[in-house]
mmCIF file of C-alpha atoms and ligand atoms in Angstrom:
data_model
loop_
_atom_site.group_PDB
_atom_site.id
_atom_site.type_symbol
_atom_site.label_atom_id
_atom_site.label_comp_id
_atom_site.label_asym_id
_atom_site.label_seq_id
_atom_site.Cartn_x
_atom_site.Cartn_y
_atom_site.Cartn_z
ATOM 1 C CA UNK A 1 126.339 67.653 113.429
ATOM 2 C CA UNK A 2 123.795 70.362 114.101
ATOM 3 C CA UNK A 3 121.071 69.458 111.577
ATOM 4 C CA UNK A 4 118.937 67.699 114.175
ATOM 5 C CA UNK A 5 119.323 70.365 116.903
ATOM 6 C CA UNK A 6 116.296 72.421 117.929
ATOM 7 C CA UNK A 7 116.657 75.990 116.694
ATOM 8 C CA UNK A 8 115.319 79.494 117.243
ATOM 9 C CA UNK A 9 116.030 82.803 115.593
ATOM 10 C CA UNK A 10 115.143 86.352 116.610
ATOM 11 C CA UNK A 11 116.754 88.321 113.781
ATOM 12 C CA UNK A 12 115.669 87.814 110.173
ATOM 13 C CA UNK A 13 114.318 90.472 107.781
ATOM 14 C CA UNK A 14 111.288 89.280 105.840
ATOM 15 C CA UNK A 15 112.255 90.639 102.409
ATOM 16 C CA UNK A 16 115.803 89.476 103.116
ATOM 17 C CA UNK A 17 114.460 85.931 103.404
ATOM 18 C CA UNK A 18 113.086 85.859 99.830
ATOM 19 C CA UNK A 19 114.658 82.996 97.879
ATOM 20 C CA UNK A 20 116.018 84.242 94.513
ATOM 21 C CA UNK A 21 113.730 81.781 92.676
ATOM 22 C CA UNK A 22 110.683 83.326 94.365
ATOM 23 C CA UNK A 23 111.952 86.846 93.586
ATOM 24 C CA UNK A 24 112.337 85.807 89.911
ATOM 25 C CA UNK A 25 108.748 84.481 89.883
ATOM 26 C CA UNK A 26 107.491 87.741 91.357
ATOM 27 C CA UNK A 27 109.468 89.773 88.809
ATOM 28 C CA UNK A 28 107.976 87.744 85.947
ATOM 29 C CA UNK A 29 104.491 88.238 87.403
ATOM 30 C CA UNK A 30 104.907 92.036 87.522
ATOM 31 C CA UNK A 31 107.082 92.423 84.412
ATOM 32 C CA UNK A 32 110.106 93.777 86.309
ATOM 33 C CA UNK A 33 113.596 93.646 84.772
ATOM 34 C CA UNK A 34 115.860 92.153 87.454
ATOM 35 C CA UNK A 35 119.107 92.410 85.434
ATOM 36 C CA UNK A 36 120.716 94.897 87.838
ATOM 37 C CA UNK A 37 120.171 92.933 91.060
ATOM 38 C CA UNK A 38 119.498 89.255 90.326
ATOM 39 C CA UNK A 39 121.807 87.164 88.144
ATOM 40 C CA UNK A 40 122.175 83.388 87.704
ATOM 41 C CA UNK A 41 119.972 82.685 90.700
ATOM 42 C CA UNK A 42 121.897 85.001 93.065
ATOM 43 C CA UNK A 43 121.386 88.529 94.315
ATOM 44 C CA UNK A 44 123.972 91.001 93.063
ATOM 45 C CA UNK A 45 125.570 93.590 95.367
ATOM 46 C CA UNK A 46 129.117 94.558 96.255
ATOM 47 C CA UNK A 47 129.177 96.332 99.624
ATOM 48 C CA UNK A 48 126.848 97.280 102.473
ATOM 49 C CA UNK A 49 125.372 100.319 100.696
ATOM 50 C CA UNK A 50 124.762 98.262 97.526
ATOM 51 C CA UNK A 51 123.274 95.469 99.600
ATOM 52 C CA UNK A 52 120.665 97.918 100.970
ATOM 53 C CA UNK A 53 119.839 99.033 97.402
ATOM 54 C CA UNK A 54 119.501 95.407 96.280
ATOM 55 C CA UNK A 55 117.307 94.692 99.329
ATOM 56 C CA UNK A 56 114.922 97.519 98.393
ATOM 57 C CA UNK A 57 114.710 96.233 94.782
ATOM 58 C CA UNK A 58 113.811 92.750 95.973
ATOM 59 C CA UNK A 59 111.272 94.171 98.440
ATOM 60 C CA UNK A 60 109.571 96.021 95.598
ATOM 61 C CA UNK A 61 108.731 92.667 93.934
ATOM 62 C CA UNK A 62 106.224 91.877 96.712
ATOM 63 C CA UNK A 63 103.154 93.975 96.044
ATOM 64 C CA UNK A 64 100.058 92.466 97.637
ATOM 65 C CA UNK A 65 99.050 90.988 100.986
ATOM 66 C CA UNK A 66 98.921 87.595 99.260
ATOM 67 C CA UNK A 67 102.535 88.021 98.039
ATOM 68 C CA UNK A 68 103.622 88.757 101.602
ATOM 69 C CA UNK A 69 101.618 85.869 103.064
ATOM 70 C CA UNK A 70 103.292 83.517 100.580
ATOM 71 C CA UNK A 71 106.793 84.875 101.286
ATOM 72 C CA UNK A 72 106.284 84.600 105.057
ATOM 73 C CA UNK A 73 104.772 81.129 104.933
ATOM 74 C CA UNK A 74 107.544 79.921 102.597
ATOM 75 C CA UNK A 75 110.243 81.175 104.959
ATOM 76 C CA UNK A 76 108.655 79.820 108.132
ATOM 77 C CA UNK A 77 107.949 76.407 106.576
ATOM 78 C CA UNK A 78 111.603 76.224 105.571
ATOM 79 C CA UNK A 79 112.676 77.163 109.126
ATOM 80 C CA UNK A 80 110.358 74.520 110.584
ATOM 81 C CA UNK A 81 111.919 71.910 108.298
ATOM 82 C CA UNK A 82 115.249 72.708 110.046
ATOM 83 C CA UNK A 83 113.708 71.965 113.475
ATOM 84 C CA UNK A 84 113.151 75.639 114.266
ATOM 85 C CA UNK A 85 110.546 76.177 116.959
ATOM 86 C CA UNK A 86 110.509 79.983 117.138
ATOM 87 C CA UNK A 87 111.143 82.875 114.771
ATOM 88 C CA UNK A 88 111.002 86.650 115.031
ATOM 89 C CA UNK A 89 110.566 88.348 111.684
ATOM 90 C CA UNK A 90 111.736 91.929 111.168
ATOM 91 C CA UNK A 91 109.272 93.808 108.967
ATOM 92 C CA UNK A 92 109.325 97.320 107.611
ATOM 93 C CA UNK A 93 105.921 98.973 106.964
ATOM 94 C CA UNK A 94 107.816 101.566 104.880
ATOM 95 C CA UNK A 95 108.377 98.870 102.283
ATOM 96 C CA UNK A 96 104.616 98.201 102.163
ATOM 97 C CA UNK A 97 103.971 101.939 101.788
ATOM 98 C CA UNK A 98 106.609 102.424 99.119
ATOM 99 C CA UNK A 99 105.078 99.807 96.849
ATOM 100 C CA UNK A 100 101.592 101.281 97.271
ATOM 101 C CA UNK A 101 100.320 98.330 99.299
ATOM 102 C CA UNK A 102 100.038 100.258 102.561
ATOM 103 C CA UNK A 103 101.242 99.244 105.994
ATOM 104 C CA UNK A 104 97.965 97.602 107.095
ATOM 105 C CA UNK A 105 97.774 95.194 104.148
ATOM 106 C CA UNK A 106 101.535 94.551 104.418
ATOM 107 C CA UNK A 107 101.180 93.494 108.069
ATOM 108 C CA UNK A 108 97.970 91.576 107.377
ATOM 109 C CA UNK A 109 99.741 89.507 104.698
ATOM 110 C CA UNK A 110 102.692 88.732 106.970
ATOM 111 C CA UNK A 111 100.347 87.824 109.836
ATOM 112 C CA UNK A 112 98.417 85.475 107.538
ATOM 113 C CA UNK A 113 101.680 83.801 106.475
ATOM 114 C CA UNK A 114 102.540 83.255 110.156
ATOM 115 C CA UNK A 115 99.115 81.697 110.766
ATOM 116 C CA UNK A 116 99.403 79.381 107.750
ATOM 117 C CA UNK A 117 102.893 78.194 108.729
ATOM 118 C CA UNK A 118 101.855 77.656 112.340
ATOM 119 C CA UNK A 119 98.837 75.567 111.258
ATOM 120 C CA UNK A 120 101.028 73.470 109.016
ATOM 121 C CA UNK A 121 104.185 73.018 111.107
ATOM 122 C CA UNK A 122 103.556 74.304 114.647
ATOM 123 C CA UNK A 123 106.282 76.961 114.342
ATOM 124 C CA UNK A 124 105.649 79.961 116.606
ATOM 125 C CA UNK A 125 106.498 83.429 115.253
ATOM 126 C CA UNK A 126 106.283 87.097 116.173
ATOM 127 C CA UNK A 127 106.725 90.345 114.264
ATOM 128 C CA UNK A 128 109.264 93.071 115.022
ATOM 129 C CA UNK A 129 108.374 96.307 113.281
ATOM 130 C CA UNK A 130 111.442 98.181 112.093
ATOM 131 C CA UNK A 131 112.209 101.694 111.008
ATOM 132 C CA UNK A 132 114.850 102.067 108.300
ATOM 133 C CA UNK A 133 117.555 104.468 109.462
ATOM 134 C CA UNK A 134 118.377 105.673 105.934
ATOM 135 C CA UNK A 135 114.764 106.813 105.470
ATOM 136 C CA UNK A 136 115.471 109.412 108.179
ATOM 137 C CA UNK A 137 114.267 110.184 111.757
ATOM 138 C CA UNK A 138 110.766 111.364 110.762
ATOM 139 C CA UNK A 139 110.107 108.112 108.954
ATOM 140 C CA UNK A 140 111.420 105.997 111.856
ATOM 141 C CA UNK A 141 109.221 107.976 114.314
ATOM 142 C CA UNK A 142 106.171 107.490 112.076
ATOM 143 C CA UNK A 143 106.850 103.724 111.962
ATOM 144 C CA UNK A 144 107.132 103.637 115.781
ATOM 145 C CA UNK A 145 103.801 105.455 116.057
ATOM 146 C CA UNK A 146 102.272 102.955 113.663
ATOM 147 C CA UNK A 147 103.665 99.986 115.620
ATOM 148 C CA UNK A 148 102.470 101.489 118.916
ATOM 149 C CA UNK A 149 98.906 101.663 117.586
ATOM 150 C CA UNK A 150 98.939 98.454 115.561
ATOM 151 C CA UNK A 151 96.773 96.380 117.895
ATOM 152 C CA UNK A 152 98.127 93.228 116.246
ATOM 153 C CA UNK A 153 98.992 90.632 118.920
ATOM 154 C CA UNK A 154 101.807 89.293 116.747
ATOM 155 C CA UNK A 155 103.592 92.685 116.781
ATOM 156 C CA UNK A 156 105.687 92.526 119.945
ATOM 157 C CA UNK A 157 108.879 94.446 119.189
ATOM 158 C CA UNK A 158 110.427 97.518 117.586
ATOM 159 C CA UNK A 159 113.787 97.755 115.829
ATOM 160 C CA UNK A 160 115.818 100.107 113.660
ATOM 161 C CA UNK A 161 117.717 98.657 110.702
ATOM 162 C CA UNK A 162 119.281 100.187 107.595
ATOM 163 C CA UNK A 163 122.303 102.431 107.095
ATOM 164 C CA UNK A 164 124.031 102.609 110.477
ATOM 165 C CA UNK A 165 126.342 105.391 109.228
ATOM 166 C CA UNK A 166 123.390 107.758 108.810
ATOM 167 C CA UNK A 167 123.086 110.214 111.706
ATOM 168 C CA UNK A 168 123.572 109.248 115.346
ATOM 169 C CA UNK A 169 121.363 107.125 117.606
ATOM 170 C CA UNK A 170 120.353 110.370 119.389
ATOM 171 C CA UNK A 171 118.463 111.453 116.268
ATOM 172 C CA UNK A 172 116.168 108.422 116.585
ATOM 173 C CA UNK A 173 115.572 108.285 120.339
ATOM 174 C CA UNK A 174 112.008 109.571 120.149
ATOM 175 C CA UNK A 175 110.972 106.580 118.030
ATOM 176 C CA UNK A 176 112.235 104.193 120.705
ATOM 177 C CA UNK A 177 110.521 106.198 123.486
ATOM 178 C CA UNK A 178 107.203 105.817 121.633
ATOM 179 C CA UNK A 179 107.724 102.075 121.170
ATOM 180 C CA UNK A 180 108.807 101.574 124.804
ATOM 181 C CA UNK A 181 105.757 103.475 126.093
ATOM 182 C CA UNK A 182 103.564 101.174 123.993
ATOM 183 C CA UNK A 183 105.055 98.127 125.741
ATOM 184 C CA UNK A 184 107.005 96.841 122.739
ATOM 185 C CA UNK A 185 110.306 95.016 123.195
ATOM 186 C CA UNK A 186 113.273 97.045 121.938
ATOM 187 C CA UNK A 187 116.208 96.043 119.781
ATOM 188 C CA UNK A 188 118.397 98.104 117.456
ATOM 189 C CA UNK A 189 120.973 97.390 114.749
ATOM 190 C CA UNK A 190 124.281 98.703 116.124
ATOM 191 C CA UNK A 191 127.932 97.687 116.050
ATOM 192 C CA UNK A 192 127.720 96.080 112.611
ATOM 193 C CA UNK A 193 128.993 98.644 110.096
ATOM 194 C CA UNK A 194 129.947 101.156 112.809
ATOM 195 C CA UNK A 195 132.242 100.495 115.744
ATOM 196 C CA UNK A 196 131.820 100.182 119.498
ATOM 197 C CA UNK A 197 130.635 103.805 119.899
ATOM 198 C CA UNK A 198 127.418 102.868 118.109
ATOM 199 C CA UNK A 199 126.682 100.128 120.671
ATOM 200 C CA UNK A 200 127.487 102.509 123.580
ATOM 201 C CA UNK A 201 125.121 105.108 122.098
ATOM 202 C CA UNK A 202 122.398 102.458 121.818
ATOM 203 C CA UNK A 203 122.852 101.374 125.456
ATOM 204 C CA UNK A 204 122.942 104.974 126.729
ATOM 205 C CA UNK A 205 120.009 106.304 124.742
ATOM 206 C CA UNK A 206 117.712 103.406 123.822
ATOM 207 C CA UNK A 207 118.340 100.984 126.707
ATOM 208 C CA UNK A 208 117.316 97.956 124.592
ATOM 209 C CA UNK A 209 117.181 94.417 125.959
ATOM 210 C CA UNK A 210 118.810 93.215 122.723
ATOM 211 C CA UNK A 211 121.093 94.547 120.023
ATOM 212 C CA UNK A 212 121.088 93.480 116.371
ATOM 213 C CA UNK A 213 124.664 92.330 115.633
ATOM 214 C CA UNK A 214 126.557 94.364 118.276
ATOM 215 C CA UNK A 215 129.661 92.331 117.494
ATOM 216 C CA UNK A 216 131.912 95.355 117.086
ATOM 217 C CA UNK A 217 131.483 95.990 120.816
ATOM 218 C CA UNK A 218 134.334 93.459 120.972
ATOM 219 C CA UNK A 219 136.671 96.357 120.023
ATOM 220 C CA UNK A 220 136.168 97.903 123.497
ATOM 221 C CA UNK A 221 136.812 95.670 126.561
ATOM 222 C CA UNK A 222 134.946 98.037 128.929
ATOM 223 C CA UNK A 223 131.912 97.900 126.680
ATOM 224 C CA UNK A 224 132.070 94.100 126.570
ATOM 225 C CA UNK A 225 132.044 94.080 130.388
ATOM 226 C CA UNK A 226 129.103 96.506 130.381
ATOM 227 C CA UNK A 227 127.108 94.261 128.015
ATOM 228 C CA UNK A 228 127.852 91.247 130.214
ATOM 229 C CA UNK A 229 126.753 93.165 133.353
ATOM 230 C CA UNK A 230 123.544 94.391 131.760
ATOM 231 C CA UNK A 231 122.702 90.995 130.276
ATOM 232 C CA UNK A 232 121.973 92.597 126.903
ATOM 233 C CA UNK A 233 121.502 89.896 124.269
ATOM 234 C CA UNK A 234 123.420 90.223 121.004
ATOM 235 C CA UNK A 235 121.573 88.851 117.970
ATOM 236 C CA UNK A 236 124.674 87.644 116.161
ATOM 237 C CA UNK A 237 124.632 86.784 112.438
ATOM 238 C CA UNK A 238 128.077 85.333 111.605
ATOM 239 C CA UNK A 239 127.440 84.465 107.925
ATOM 240 C CA UNK A 240 126.047 87.961 107.298
ATOM 241 C CA UNK A 241 129.103 89.540 108.946
ATOM 242 C CA UNK A 242 131.497 87.631 106.693
ATOM 243 C CA UNK A 243 129.441 88.240 103.516
ATOM 244 C CA UNK A 244 129.258 91.997 104.235
ATOM 245 C CA UNK A 245 132.988 92.175 105.043
ATOM 246 C CA UNK A 246 132.568 93.166 108.718
ATOM 247 C CA UNK A 247 135.267 90.493 109.320
ATOM 248 C CA UNK A 248 137.549 88.928 106.707
ATOM 249 C CA UNK A 249 137.013 85.349 107.925
ATOM 250 C CA UNK A 250 135.437 83.269 110.704
ATOM 251 C CA UNK A 251 138.768 83.084 112.550
ATOM 252 C CA UNK A 252 138.508 86.831 113.164
ATOM 253 C CA UNK A 253 134.863 86.695 114.223
ATOM 254 C CA UNK A 254 134.447 87.650 117.930
ATOM 255 C CA UNK A 255 131.365 85.542 118.774
ATOM 256 C CA UNK A 256 133.275 83.012 120.883
ATOM 257 C CA UNK A 257 135.254 85.711 122.696
ATOM 258 C CA UNK A 258 132.068 87.604 123.489
ATOM 259 C CA UNK A 259 130.444 84.496 124.951
ATOM 260 C CA UNK A 260 133.566 83.697 126.986
ATOM 261 C CA UNK A 261 133.468 87.256 128.372
ATOM 262 C CA UNK A 262 129.957 86.576 129.673
ATOM 263 C CA UNK A 263 127.949 88.374 126.987
ATOM 264 C CA UNK A 264 124.619 86.724 126.147
ATOM 265 C CA UNK A 265 124.590 85.799 122.454
ATOM 266 C CA UNK A 266 122.460 83.847 119.981
ATOM 267 C CA UNK A 267 122.616 82.731 116.336
ATOM 268 C CA UNK A 268 120.632 84.304 113.481
ATOM 269 C CA UNK A 269 120.582 84.386 109.675
ATOM 270 C CA UNK A 270 119.720 88.108 109.000
ATOM 271 C CA UNK A 271 118.989 87.935 105.223
ATOM 272 C CA UNK A 272 119.853 84.325 104.433
ATOM 273 C CA UNK A 273 119.751 84.045 100.605
ATOM 274 C CA UNK A 274 121.533 87.386 100.212
ATOM 275 C CA UNK A 275 124.441 85.979 102.200
ATOM 276 C CA UNK A 276 124.414 82.396 100.900
ATOM 277 C CA UNK A 277 123.302 81.092 104.268
ATOM 278 C CA UNK A 278 120.371 79.688 106.237
ATOM 279 C CA UNK A 279 119.687 79.282 109.945
ATOM 280 C CA UNK A 280 120.791 75.644 109.693
ATOM 281 C CA UNK A 281 124.030 76.840 108.093
ATOM 282 C CA UNK A 282 124.611 79.350 110.921
ATOM 283 C CA UNK A 283 124.356 76.480 113.411
ATOM 284 C CA UNK A 284 126.843 74.491 111.307
ATOM 285 C CA UNK A 285 129.210 77.496 111.154
ATOM 286 C CA UNK A 286 129.033 77.720 114.947
ATOM 287 C CA UNK A 287 130.485 74.226 115.338
ATOM 288 C CA UNK A 288 132.662 73.854 112.257
ATOM 289 C CA UNK A 289 134.118 77.372 111.953
ATOM 290 C CA UNK A 290 133.690 79.030 115.348
ATOM 291 C CA UNK A 291 134.469 76.095 117.630
ATOM 292 C CA UNK A 292 131.286 75.909 119.717
ATOM 293 C CA UNK A 293 130.251 72.661 121.416
ATOM 294 C CA UNK A 294 126.719 71.301 121.070
ATOM 295 C CA UNK A 295 125.817 72.273 124.690
ATOM 296 C CA UNK A 296 127.054 75.806 123.976
ATOM 297 C CA UNK A 297 124.907 75.947 120.835
ATOM 298 C CA UNK A 298 121.859 74.731 122.743
ATOM 299 C CA UNK A 299 122.672 77.450 125.288
ATOM 300 C CA UNK A 300 122.501 80.081 122.516
ATOM 301 C CA UNK A 301 119.102 78.732 121.410
ATOM 302 C CA UNK A 302 117.938 79.000 125.027
ATOM 303 C CA UNK A 303 119.228 82.597 125.146
ATOM 304 C CA UNK A 304 117.198 83.452 122.017
ATOM 305 C CA UNK A 305 114.039 82.125 123.701
ATOM 306 C CA UNK A 306 114.831 83.857 126.997
ATOM 307 C CA UNK A 307 115.194 87.136 125.073
ATOM 308 C CA UNK A 308 112.220 86.590 122.748
ATOM 309 C CA UNK A 309 109.503 89.242 122.681
ATOM 310 C CA UNK A 310 106.733 86.936 123.948
ATOM 311 C CA UNK A 311 104.707 86.781 127.159
ATOM 312 C CA UNK A 312 105.907 84.626 130.046
ATOM 313 C CA UNK A 313 103.479 81.796 129.374
ATOM 314 C CA UNK A 314 104.654 81.438 125.764
ATOM 315 C CA UNK A 315 108.302 81.698 126.872
ATOM 316 C CA UNK A 316 107.811 78.782 129.292
ATOM 317 C CA UNK A 317 106.084 76.754 126.550
ATOM 318 C CA UNK A 318 108.962 77.388 124.132
ATOM 319 C CA UNK A 319 111.618 76.597 126.736
ATOM 320 C CA UNK A 320 109.816 73.313 127.478
ATOM 321 C CA UNK A 321 109.743 72.493 123.756
ATOM 322 C CA UNK A 322 113.460 73.223 123.551
ATOM 323 C CA UNK A 323 114.195 70.986 126.511
ATOM 324 C CA UNK A 324 112.080 68.130 125.152
ATOM 325 C CA UNK A 325 113.647 68.397 121.696
ATOM 326 C CA UNK A 326 117.093 68.554 123.275
ATOM 327 C CA UNK A 327 116.447 65.408 125.365
ATOM 328 C CA UNK A 328 115.111 63.610 122.288
ATOM 329 C CA UNK A 329 118.273 64.409 120.336
ATOM 330 C CA UNK A 330 120.409 63.083 123.216
ATOM 331 C CA UNK A 331 118.479 59.809 123.423
ATOM 332 C CA UNK A 332 117.431 59.296 119.827
HETATM 333 N N1 LIG B 1 118.459 95.402 106.656
HETATM 334 C C1 LIG B 1 118.510 94.137 106.232
HETATM 335 N N2 LIG B 1 119.659 93.542 106.619
HETATM 336 C C2 LIG B 1 120.358 94.465 107.321
HETATM 337 C C3 LIG B 1 121.612 94.461 107.981
HETATM 338 N N3 LIG B 1 122.412 93.396 108.026
HETATM 339 N N4 LIG B 1 122.013 95.606 108.572
HETATM 340 C C4 LIG B 1 121.237 96.705 108.555
HETATM 341 N N5 LIG B 1 120.047 96.753 107.952
HETATM 342 C C5 LIG B 1 119.596 95.650 107.342
HETATM 343 ZN ZN1 LIG B 2 119.505 92.744 110.400
#
């Protein structure tokens, strides 16, 4: 049973966390016909490319800073109710721009949602600004420049999400150089839709401390050894991988093999309602479907906190909270 375990997650996209019921409310508020992407309380998509289209449609239902504050607070309150102590939210200022809200108001709304949830539940959260690869290199560079200048203490990392098959990592290197120079933590989606080469490119050119997914590195034993040597943390999202068809079933999922090879890994939900999952469900999958023991699962939570984009003082505070919660679950 993993319900009671302390939890942390460092990979969840904010619009991807919108419950379908909330999306339906937003659509009614703005008079949007959702027939093509939301049916019978579920999001509708068929493959990775269609998922990204569906994601953008859902994102377009959130149009004000108040909408984003509500979405963020709703998600973080739900995480806190699952004993989650820390969350990193991936946000894309492009989505704020595209809806006419603007990046500043978009980030202000998300920051307000984080404050409200923290006041209510004590959950700690940070923001990872992401460029969307399918919006092209110029857009990803502009987002990095925006993140570098943001001056928002909650913005601590930079990522690139979106269509991994578009271009090569080399086309986006400048964005990561800008973010690195600004002192932001770096992570990048790689080795999800594309194979091991995409992870190698990311290590060679971006030198991130973490990789979003990265699971397809398992196809190359030398690369697995390199990840283990470097200590790069893989933000693994098993339910997402199965829903998107990266693997046909949990038996084929390489998470356990990666951990056994010495790669640092942690559990994440990615876009939970799109994939019929939640962070609590990912922890359940880890025991029931992937064969992890409770100490191994607690080890993955510790890895997430060790890799979190926070300062050392906050990291120590979070690790203490994890230890206390862990001891309480052993004795209570
Ligand atoms: N954006 C939201 N979810 C994503 C995923 N799983 N891969 C790439 N981009 C994303
Ligand atoms: Zn993701």
